[in-house]
Short mmCIF file of C-alpha atoms and ligand atoms in Angstrom, two decimals:
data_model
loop_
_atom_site.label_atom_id
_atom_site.label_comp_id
_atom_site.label_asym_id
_atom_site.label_seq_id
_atom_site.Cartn_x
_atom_site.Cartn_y
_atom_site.Cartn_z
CA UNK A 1 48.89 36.84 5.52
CA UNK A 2 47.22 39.72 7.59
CA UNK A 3 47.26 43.47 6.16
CA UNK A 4 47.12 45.65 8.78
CA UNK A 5 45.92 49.18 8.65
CA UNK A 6 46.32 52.50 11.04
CA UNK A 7 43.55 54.93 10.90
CA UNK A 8 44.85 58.12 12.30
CA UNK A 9 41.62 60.43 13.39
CA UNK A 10 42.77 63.65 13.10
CA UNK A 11 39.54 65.94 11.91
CA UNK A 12 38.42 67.49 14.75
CA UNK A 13 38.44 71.21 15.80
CA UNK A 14 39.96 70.66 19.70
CA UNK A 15 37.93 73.21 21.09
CA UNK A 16 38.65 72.66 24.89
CA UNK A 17 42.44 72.64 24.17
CA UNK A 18 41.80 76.17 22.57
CA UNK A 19 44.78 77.67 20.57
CA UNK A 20 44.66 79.52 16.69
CA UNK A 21 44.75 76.27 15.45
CA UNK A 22 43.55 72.87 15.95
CA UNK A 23 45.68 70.86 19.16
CA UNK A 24 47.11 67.86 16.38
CA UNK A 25 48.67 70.83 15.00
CA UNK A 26 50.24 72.69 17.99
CA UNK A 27 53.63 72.18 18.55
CA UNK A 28 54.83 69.83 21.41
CA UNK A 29 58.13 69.53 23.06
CA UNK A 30 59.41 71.36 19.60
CA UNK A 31 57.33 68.90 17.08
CA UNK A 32 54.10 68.97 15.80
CA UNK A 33 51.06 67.01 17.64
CA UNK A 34 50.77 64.96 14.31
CA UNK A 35 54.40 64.19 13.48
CA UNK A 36 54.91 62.03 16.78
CA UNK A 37 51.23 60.60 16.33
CA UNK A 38 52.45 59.40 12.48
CA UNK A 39 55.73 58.54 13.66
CA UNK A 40 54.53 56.33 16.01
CA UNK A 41 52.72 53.99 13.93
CA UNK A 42 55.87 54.58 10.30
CA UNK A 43 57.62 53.11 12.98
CA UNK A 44 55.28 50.32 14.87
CA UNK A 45 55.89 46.48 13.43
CA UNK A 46 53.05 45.14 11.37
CA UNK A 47 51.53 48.07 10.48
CA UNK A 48 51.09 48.25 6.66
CA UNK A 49 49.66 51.37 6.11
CA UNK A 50 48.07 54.70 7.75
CA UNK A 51 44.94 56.86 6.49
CA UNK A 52 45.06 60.07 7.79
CA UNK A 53 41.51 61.58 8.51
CA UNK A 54 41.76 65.36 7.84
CA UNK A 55 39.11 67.85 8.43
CA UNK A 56 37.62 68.88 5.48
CA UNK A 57 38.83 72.25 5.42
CA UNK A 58 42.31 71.11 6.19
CA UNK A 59 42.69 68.37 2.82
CA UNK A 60 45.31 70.93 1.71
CA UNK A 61 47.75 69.85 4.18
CA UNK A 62 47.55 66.15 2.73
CA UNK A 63 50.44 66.76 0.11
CA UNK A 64 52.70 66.83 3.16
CA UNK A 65 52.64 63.60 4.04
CA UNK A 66 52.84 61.36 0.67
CA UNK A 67 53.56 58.31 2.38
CA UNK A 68 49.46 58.57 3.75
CA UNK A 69 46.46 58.06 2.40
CA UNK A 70 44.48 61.04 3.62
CA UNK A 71 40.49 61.29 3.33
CA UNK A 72 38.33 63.94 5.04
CA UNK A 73 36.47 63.18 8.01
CA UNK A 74 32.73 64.62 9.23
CA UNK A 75 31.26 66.28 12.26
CA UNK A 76 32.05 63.82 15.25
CA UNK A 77 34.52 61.57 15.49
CA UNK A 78 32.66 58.62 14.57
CA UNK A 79 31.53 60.27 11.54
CA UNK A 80 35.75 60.43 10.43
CA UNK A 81 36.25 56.72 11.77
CA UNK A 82 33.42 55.60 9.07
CA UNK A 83 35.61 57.76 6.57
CA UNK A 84 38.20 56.31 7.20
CA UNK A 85 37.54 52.55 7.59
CA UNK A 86 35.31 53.16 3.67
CA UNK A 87 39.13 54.03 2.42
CA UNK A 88 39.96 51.04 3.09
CA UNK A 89 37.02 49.15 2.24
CA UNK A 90 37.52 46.69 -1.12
CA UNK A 91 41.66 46.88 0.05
CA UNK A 92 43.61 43.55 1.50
CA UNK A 93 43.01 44.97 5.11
CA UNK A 94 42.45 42.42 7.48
CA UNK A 95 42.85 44.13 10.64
CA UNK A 96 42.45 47.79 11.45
CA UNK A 97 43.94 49.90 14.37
CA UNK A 98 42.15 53.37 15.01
CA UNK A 99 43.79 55.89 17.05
CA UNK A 100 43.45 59.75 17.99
CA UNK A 101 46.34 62.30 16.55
CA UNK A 102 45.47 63.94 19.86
CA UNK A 103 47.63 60.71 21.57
CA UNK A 104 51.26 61.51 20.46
CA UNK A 105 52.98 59.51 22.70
CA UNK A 106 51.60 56.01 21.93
CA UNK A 107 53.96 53.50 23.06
CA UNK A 108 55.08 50.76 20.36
CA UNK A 109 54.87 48.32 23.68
CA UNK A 110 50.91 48.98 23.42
CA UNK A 111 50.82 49.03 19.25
CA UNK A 112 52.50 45.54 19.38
CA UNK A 113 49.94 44.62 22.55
CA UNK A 114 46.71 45.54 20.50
CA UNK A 115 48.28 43.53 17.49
CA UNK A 116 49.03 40.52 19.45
CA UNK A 117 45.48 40.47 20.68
CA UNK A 118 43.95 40.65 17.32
CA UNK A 119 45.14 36.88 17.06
CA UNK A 120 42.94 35.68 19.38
CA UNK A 121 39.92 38.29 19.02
CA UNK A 122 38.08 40.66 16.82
CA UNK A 123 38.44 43.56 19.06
CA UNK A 124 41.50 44.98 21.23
CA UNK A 125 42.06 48.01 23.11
CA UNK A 126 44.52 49.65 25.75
CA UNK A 127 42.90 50.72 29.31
CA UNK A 128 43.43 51.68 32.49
CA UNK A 129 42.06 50.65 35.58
CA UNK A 130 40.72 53.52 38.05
CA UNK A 131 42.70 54.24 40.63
CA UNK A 132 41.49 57.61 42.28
CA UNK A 133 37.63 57.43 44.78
CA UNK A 134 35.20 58.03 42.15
CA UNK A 135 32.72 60.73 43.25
CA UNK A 136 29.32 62.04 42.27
CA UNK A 137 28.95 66.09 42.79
CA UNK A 138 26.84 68.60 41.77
CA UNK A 139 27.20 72.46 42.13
CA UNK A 140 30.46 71.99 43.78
CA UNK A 141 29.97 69.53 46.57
CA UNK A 142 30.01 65.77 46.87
CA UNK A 143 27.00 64.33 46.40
CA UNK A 144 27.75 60.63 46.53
CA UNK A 145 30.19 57.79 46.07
CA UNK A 146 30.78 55.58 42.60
CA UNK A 147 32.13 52.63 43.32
CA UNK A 148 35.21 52.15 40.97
CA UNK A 149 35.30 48.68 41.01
CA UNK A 150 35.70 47.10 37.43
CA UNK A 151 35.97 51.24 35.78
CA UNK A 152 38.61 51.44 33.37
CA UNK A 153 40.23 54.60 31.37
CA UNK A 154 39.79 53.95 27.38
CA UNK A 155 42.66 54.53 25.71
CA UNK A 156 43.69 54.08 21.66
CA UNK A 157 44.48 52.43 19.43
CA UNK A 158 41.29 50.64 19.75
CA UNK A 159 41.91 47.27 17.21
CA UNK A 160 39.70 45.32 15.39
CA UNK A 161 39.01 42.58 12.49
CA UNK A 162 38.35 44.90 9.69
CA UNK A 163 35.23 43.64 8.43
CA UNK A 164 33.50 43.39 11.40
CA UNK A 165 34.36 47.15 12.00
CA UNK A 166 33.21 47.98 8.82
CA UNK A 167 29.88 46.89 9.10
CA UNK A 168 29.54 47.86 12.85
CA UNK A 169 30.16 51.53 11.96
CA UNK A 170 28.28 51.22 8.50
CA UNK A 171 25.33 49.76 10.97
CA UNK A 172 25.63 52.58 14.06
CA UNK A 173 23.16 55.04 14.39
CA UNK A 174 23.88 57.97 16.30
CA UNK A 175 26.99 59.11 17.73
CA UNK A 176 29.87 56.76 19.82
CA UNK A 177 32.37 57.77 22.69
CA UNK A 178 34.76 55.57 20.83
CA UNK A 179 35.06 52.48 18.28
CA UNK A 180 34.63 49.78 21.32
CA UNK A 181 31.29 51.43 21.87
CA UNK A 182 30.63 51.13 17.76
CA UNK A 183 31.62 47.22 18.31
CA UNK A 184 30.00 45.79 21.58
CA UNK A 185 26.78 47.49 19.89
CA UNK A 186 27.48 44.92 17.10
CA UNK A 187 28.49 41.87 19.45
CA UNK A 188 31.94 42.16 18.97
CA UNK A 189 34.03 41.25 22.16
CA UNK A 190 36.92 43.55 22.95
CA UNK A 191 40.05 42.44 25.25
CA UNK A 192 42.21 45.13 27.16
CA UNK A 193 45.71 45.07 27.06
CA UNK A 194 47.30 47.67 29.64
CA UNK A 195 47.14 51.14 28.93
CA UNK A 196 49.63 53.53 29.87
CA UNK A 197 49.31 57.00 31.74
CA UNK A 198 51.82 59.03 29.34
CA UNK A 199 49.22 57.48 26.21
CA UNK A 200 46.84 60.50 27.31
CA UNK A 201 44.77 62.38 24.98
CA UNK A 202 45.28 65.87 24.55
CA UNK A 203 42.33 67.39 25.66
CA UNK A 204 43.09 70.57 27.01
CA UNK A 205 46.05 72.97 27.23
CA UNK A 206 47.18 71.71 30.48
CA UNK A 207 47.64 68.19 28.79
CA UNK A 208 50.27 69.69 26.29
CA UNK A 209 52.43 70.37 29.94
CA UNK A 210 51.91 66.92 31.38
CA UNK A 211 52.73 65.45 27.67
CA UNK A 212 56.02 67.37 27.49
CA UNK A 213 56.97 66.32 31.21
CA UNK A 214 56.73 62.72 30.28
CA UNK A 215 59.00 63.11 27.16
CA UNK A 216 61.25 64.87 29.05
CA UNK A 217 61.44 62.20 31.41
CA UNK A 218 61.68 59.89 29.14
CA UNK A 219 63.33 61.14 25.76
CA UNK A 220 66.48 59.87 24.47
CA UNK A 221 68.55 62.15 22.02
CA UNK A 222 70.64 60.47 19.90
CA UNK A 223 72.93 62.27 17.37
CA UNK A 224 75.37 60.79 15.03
CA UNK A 225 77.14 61.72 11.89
CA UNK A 226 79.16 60.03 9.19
CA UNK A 227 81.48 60.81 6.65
CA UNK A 228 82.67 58.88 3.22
CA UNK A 229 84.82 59.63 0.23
CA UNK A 230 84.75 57.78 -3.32
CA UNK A 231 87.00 58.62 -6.00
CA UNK A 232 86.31 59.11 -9.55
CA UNK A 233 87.38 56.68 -12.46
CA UNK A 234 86.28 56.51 -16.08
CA UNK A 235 82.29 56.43 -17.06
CA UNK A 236 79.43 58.45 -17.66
CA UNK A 237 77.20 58.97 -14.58
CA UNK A 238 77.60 59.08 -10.62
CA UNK A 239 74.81 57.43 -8.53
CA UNK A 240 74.27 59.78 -5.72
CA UNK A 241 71.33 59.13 -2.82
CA UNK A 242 70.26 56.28 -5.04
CA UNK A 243 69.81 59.25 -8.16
CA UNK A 244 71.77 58.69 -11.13
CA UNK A 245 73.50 62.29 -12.49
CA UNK A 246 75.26 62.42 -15.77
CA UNK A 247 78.69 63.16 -15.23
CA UNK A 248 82.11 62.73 -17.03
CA UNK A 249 83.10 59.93 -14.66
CA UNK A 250 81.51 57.85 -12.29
CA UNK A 251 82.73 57.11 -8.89
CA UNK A 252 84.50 53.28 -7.59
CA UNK A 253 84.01 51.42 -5.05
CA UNK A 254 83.20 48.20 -3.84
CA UNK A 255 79.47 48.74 -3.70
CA UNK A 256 77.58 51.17 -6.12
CA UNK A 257 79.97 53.58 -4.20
CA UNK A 258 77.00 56.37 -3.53
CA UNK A 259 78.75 58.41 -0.87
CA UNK A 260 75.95 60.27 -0.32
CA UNK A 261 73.87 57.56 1.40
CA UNK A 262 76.95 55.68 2.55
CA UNK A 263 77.50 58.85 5.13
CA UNK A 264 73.83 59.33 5.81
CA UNK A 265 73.84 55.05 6.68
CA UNK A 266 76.62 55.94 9.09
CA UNK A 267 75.47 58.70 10.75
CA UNK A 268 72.84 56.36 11.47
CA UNK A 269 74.60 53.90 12.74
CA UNK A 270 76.97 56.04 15.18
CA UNK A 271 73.71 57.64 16.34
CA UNK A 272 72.79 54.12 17.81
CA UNK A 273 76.73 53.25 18.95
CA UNK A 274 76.17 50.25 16.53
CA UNK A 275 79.90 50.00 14.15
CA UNK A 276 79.57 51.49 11.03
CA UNK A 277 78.73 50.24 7.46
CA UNK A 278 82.17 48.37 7.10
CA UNK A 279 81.38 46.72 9.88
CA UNK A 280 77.94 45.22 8.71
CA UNK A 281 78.87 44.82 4.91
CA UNK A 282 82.27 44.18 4.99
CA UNK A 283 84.43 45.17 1.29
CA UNK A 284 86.15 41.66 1.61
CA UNK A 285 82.48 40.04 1.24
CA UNK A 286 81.88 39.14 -2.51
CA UNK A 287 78.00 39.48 -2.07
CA UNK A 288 77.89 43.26 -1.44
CA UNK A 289 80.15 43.47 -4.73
CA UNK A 290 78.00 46.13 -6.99
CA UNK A 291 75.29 46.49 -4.41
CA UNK A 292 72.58 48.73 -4.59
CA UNK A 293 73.08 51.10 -1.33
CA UNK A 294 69.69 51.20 -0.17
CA UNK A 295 70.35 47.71 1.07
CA UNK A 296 72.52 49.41 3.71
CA UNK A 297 70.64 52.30 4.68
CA UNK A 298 67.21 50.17 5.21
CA UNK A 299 68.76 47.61 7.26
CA UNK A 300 70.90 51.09 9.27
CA UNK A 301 66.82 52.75 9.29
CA UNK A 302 65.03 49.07 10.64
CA UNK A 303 68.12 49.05 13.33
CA UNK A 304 67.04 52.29 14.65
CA UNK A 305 63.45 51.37 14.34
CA UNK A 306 63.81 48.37 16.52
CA UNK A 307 65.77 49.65 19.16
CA UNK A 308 62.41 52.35 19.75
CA UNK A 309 64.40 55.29 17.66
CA UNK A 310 62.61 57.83 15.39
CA UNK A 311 65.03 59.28 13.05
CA UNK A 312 63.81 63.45 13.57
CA UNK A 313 66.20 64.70 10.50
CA UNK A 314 69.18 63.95 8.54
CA UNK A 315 71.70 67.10 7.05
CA UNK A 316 73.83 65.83 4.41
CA UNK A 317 76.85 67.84 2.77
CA UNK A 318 77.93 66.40 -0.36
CA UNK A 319 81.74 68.40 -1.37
CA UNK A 320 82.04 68.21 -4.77
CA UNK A 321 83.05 70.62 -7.60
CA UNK A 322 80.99 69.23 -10.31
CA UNK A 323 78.43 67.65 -11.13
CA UNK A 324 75.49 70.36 -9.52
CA UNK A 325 73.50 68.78 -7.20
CA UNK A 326 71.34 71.61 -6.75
CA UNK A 327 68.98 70.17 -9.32
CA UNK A 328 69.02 67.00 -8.13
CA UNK A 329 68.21 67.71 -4.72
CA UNK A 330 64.79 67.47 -3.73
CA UNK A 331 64.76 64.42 -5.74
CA UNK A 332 67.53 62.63 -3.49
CA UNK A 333 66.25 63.79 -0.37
CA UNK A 334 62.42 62.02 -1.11
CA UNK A 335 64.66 58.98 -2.36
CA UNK A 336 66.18 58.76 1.27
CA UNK A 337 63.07 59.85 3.11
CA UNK A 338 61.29 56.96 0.58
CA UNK A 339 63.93 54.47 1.68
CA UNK A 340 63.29 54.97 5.86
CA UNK A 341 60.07 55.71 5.39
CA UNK A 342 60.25 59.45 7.02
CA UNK A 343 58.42 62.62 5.86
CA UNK A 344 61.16 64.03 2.84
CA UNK A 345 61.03 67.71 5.06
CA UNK A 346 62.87 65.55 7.56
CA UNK A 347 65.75 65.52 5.05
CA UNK A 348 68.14 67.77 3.86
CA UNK A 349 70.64 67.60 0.81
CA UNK A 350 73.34 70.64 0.15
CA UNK A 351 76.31 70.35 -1.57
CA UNK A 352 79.29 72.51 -1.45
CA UNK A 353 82.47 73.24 -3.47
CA UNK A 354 85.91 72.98 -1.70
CA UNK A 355 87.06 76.23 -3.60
CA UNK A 356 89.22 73.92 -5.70
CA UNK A 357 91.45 73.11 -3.13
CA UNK A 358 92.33 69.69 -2.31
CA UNK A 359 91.05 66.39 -3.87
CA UNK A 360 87.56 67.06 -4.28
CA UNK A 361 88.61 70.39 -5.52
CA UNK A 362 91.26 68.56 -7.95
CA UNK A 363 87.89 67.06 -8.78
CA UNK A 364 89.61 63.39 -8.10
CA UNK A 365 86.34 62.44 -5.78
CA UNK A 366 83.57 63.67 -4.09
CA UNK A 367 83.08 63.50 -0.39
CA UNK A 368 80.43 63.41 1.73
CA UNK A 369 79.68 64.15 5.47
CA UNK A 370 75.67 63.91 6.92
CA UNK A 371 74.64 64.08 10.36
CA UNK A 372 71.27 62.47 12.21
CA UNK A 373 69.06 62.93 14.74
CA UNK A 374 67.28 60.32 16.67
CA UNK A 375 64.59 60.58 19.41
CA UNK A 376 63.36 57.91 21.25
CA UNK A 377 64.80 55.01 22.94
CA UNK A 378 63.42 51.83 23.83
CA UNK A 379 59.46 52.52 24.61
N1 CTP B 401 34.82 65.14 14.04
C1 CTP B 401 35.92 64.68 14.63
C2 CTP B 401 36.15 64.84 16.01
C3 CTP B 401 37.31 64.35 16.55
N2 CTP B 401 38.23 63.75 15.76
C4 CTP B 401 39.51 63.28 16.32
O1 CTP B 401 39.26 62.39 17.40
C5 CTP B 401 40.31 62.47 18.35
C6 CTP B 401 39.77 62.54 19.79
O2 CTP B 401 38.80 63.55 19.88
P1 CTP B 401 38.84 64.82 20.84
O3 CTP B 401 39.92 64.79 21.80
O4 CTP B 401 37.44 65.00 21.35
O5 CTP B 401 39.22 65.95 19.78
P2 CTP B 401 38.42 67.22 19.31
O6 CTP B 401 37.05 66.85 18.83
O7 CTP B 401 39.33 67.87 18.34
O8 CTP B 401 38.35 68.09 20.67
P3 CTP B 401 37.21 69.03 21.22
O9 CTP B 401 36.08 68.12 21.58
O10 CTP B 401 37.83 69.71 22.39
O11 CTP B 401 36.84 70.00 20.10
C7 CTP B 401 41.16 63.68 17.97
O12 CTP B 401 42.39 63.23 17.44
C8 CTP B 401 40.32 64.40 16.95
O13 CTP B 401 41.08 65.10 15.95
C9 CTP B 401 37.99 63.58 14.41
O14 CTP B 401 38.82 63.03 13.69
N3 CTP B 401 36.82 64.04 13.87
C1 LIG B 402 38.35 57.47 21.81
C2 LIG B 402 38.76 58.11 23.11
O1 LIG B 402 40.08 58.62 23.01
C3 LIG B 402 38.81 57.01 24.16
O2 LIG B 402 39.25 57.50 25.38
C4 LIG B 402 37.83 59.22 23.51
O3 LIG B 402 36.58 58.70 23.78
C5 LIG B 402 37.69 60.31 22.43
O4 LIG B 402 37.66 61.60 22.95
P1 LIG B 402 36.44 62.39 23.63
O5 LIG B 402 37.08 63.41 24.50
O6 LIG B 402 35.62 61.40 24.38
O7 LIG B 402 35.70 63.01 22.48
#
């Protein structure tokens, strides 16, 4: 049993990409550097678990993102790999993948390539082979040819055995280009697996264009919403986005009949064109009799994540008279970010009264409509 680890290096100041603040948190194509960088690997296979490397100065920011343990890096970049493989160091981590926050649009094509190396070697990483002449210059004219035979591009993530990464860094003196430097210094051999030309590091502003160009090329938009009603019978408490709320009934159904993640699970589902929850845990099925709902929304968030979809946010209107939900709220909305494994500011819980009219107004249910986005596609 492997444990595999993400190291996300995200401490550094981006200088040559200038802006008022640091390129991993500029905005691109309407989301932050970071978010698709974390995305990425929430959503690769057989990744366990992501470090974040912060800059010291920017630790604050950690609290928003609880599902990552964040440490603070140093003054080059090798400096914040070290901090970041030492988190890890004494864990079950058997294989580590380290990659730049400034390389948002990571396919999970390489991810799963790097991975599939690590079987066979200690060290993996993504390149490209030179295409362009290769010149020398010098103070604006061409000075000389390289010859470009056997040049490649390095690219991350740049995998390894974790151990042997460990004591690589913890034996590297000086400063490295990147982490296959650290390792051929220490023996370890490192395959390539193909690299990809929209996996380029944001270096400077232009980048941020090219980036956007190859999401729009490439970005599918997927929106879907859902809708469910449960009506109320005799008890004590209602179970809504896997929260429990005292109340002076409880609502029936076949399952634990929470409407509020029963519409989100749709939504989900629409969003991909794949039937609805009906559909994949049919009423008429004894097994799903008193199920916990989660069941249904993980397997609605892993469909999504293996068909290449992020899920960007979910709105969910809950119609109800009473009980509040207000309070309740924030604590539903990490619940369902908890259960896809999304940052809980992608989610949003309201409710709404119907003004008394109708059922939910007779208070004889509560319904519940939620919508989703989804960005992505097969990559
Ligand atoms: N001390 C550092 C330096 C770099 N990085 C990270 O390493 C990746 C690749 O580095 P680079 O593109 O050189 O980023 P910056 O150092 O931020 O850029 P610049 O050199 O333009 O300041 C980035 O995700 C960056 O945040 C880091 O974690 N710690
Ligand atoms: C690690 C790296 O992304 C490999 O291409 C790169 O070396 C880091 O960035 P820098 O611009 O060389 O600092």
């Amino acid at each position: 049993m492997t444990d595999t680890a993400a190291i996300i290096v995200a401490a550094g100041r981006g200088t040559r990409a200038g802006g008022d603040i640091a390129k991993q948190w500029q905005t691109l194509a309407g989301r932050r550097v970071i978010d698709w960088t974390l995305d990425a690997y929430r959503a690769a296979a057989g990744v366990d678990c992501i470090v974040m490397v912060l800059h010291p100065q920017e630790m604050h920011r950690a609290a928003e993102f609880p599902d990552v343990t964040s440490v603070a890096g140093g003054e080059a970049r090798s400096d914040s790999v070290r901090a970041g493989l030492e988190a890890l160091a004494g864990s079950n981590c058997t294989h580590v993948l380290i990659h730049d926050a400034a390389r948002p649009l990571v396919s999970q094509r390489i991810i799963s390539d790097v991975l599939t190396a690590l079987k066979d070697a200690d060290g993996a990483a993504p390149a490209l082979e030179v295409s362009d002449a290769l010149w020398r210059g010098a103070e604006g004219v061409v000075t000389g040819l390289q010859d470009r035979s056997g040049l490649y591009r390095a690219q991350t993530p740049q995998g390894f055995a974790f151990d042997a990464i460990l004591a690589a860094h913890s034996a590297f003196a000086g400063t490295a280009a990147d982490d296959v430097e650290v390792a051929r210094a220490a023996g370890i051999e490192v395959v390539m697996v193909p690299g990809e030309e929209r996996n380029l590091k944001l270096t400077r502003a232009s980048d941020f264009r090219r980036a956007e160009a190859f999401l729009g090329a490439s970005m599918d938009i997927r929106v879907g919403n859902g809708f469910d009603v449960h009506r109320f019978g005799n008890g004590d408490r209602v179970i809504l986005c896997g929260i429990e709320v005292p109340h002076t009934h409880e609502l029936k159904g076949h399952s634990d009949a929470d409407v509020g993640m029963h519409a989100i699970t749709d939504a989900i589902y629409g969003a991909l064109a794949m039937g609805d929850i009906g559909q994949h845990f049919p009423p008429s099925d004894n097994q799903w009799k008193g199920a916990d709902s989660a069941l249904f929304l993980r397997h609605a968030g892993e469909l999504a994540t293996a068909q290449g979809y992020a899920i960007s946010n979910i709105d969910l209107t809950l119609i109800c008279e009473r009980p509040k939900i207000g309070p309740h709220a924030a604590a539903m909305a990490q619940k369902i970010a908890q259960i896809l494994g999304i940052a809980p500011g992608r989610v949003s819980i309201k409710a709404t009264t119907s003004e008394r009219l109708g059922f939910t107004g007779r208070e004889e249910g509560i319904a519940a409509m939620a919508t989703t986005l989804l960005t992505g596609g097969a990559s």
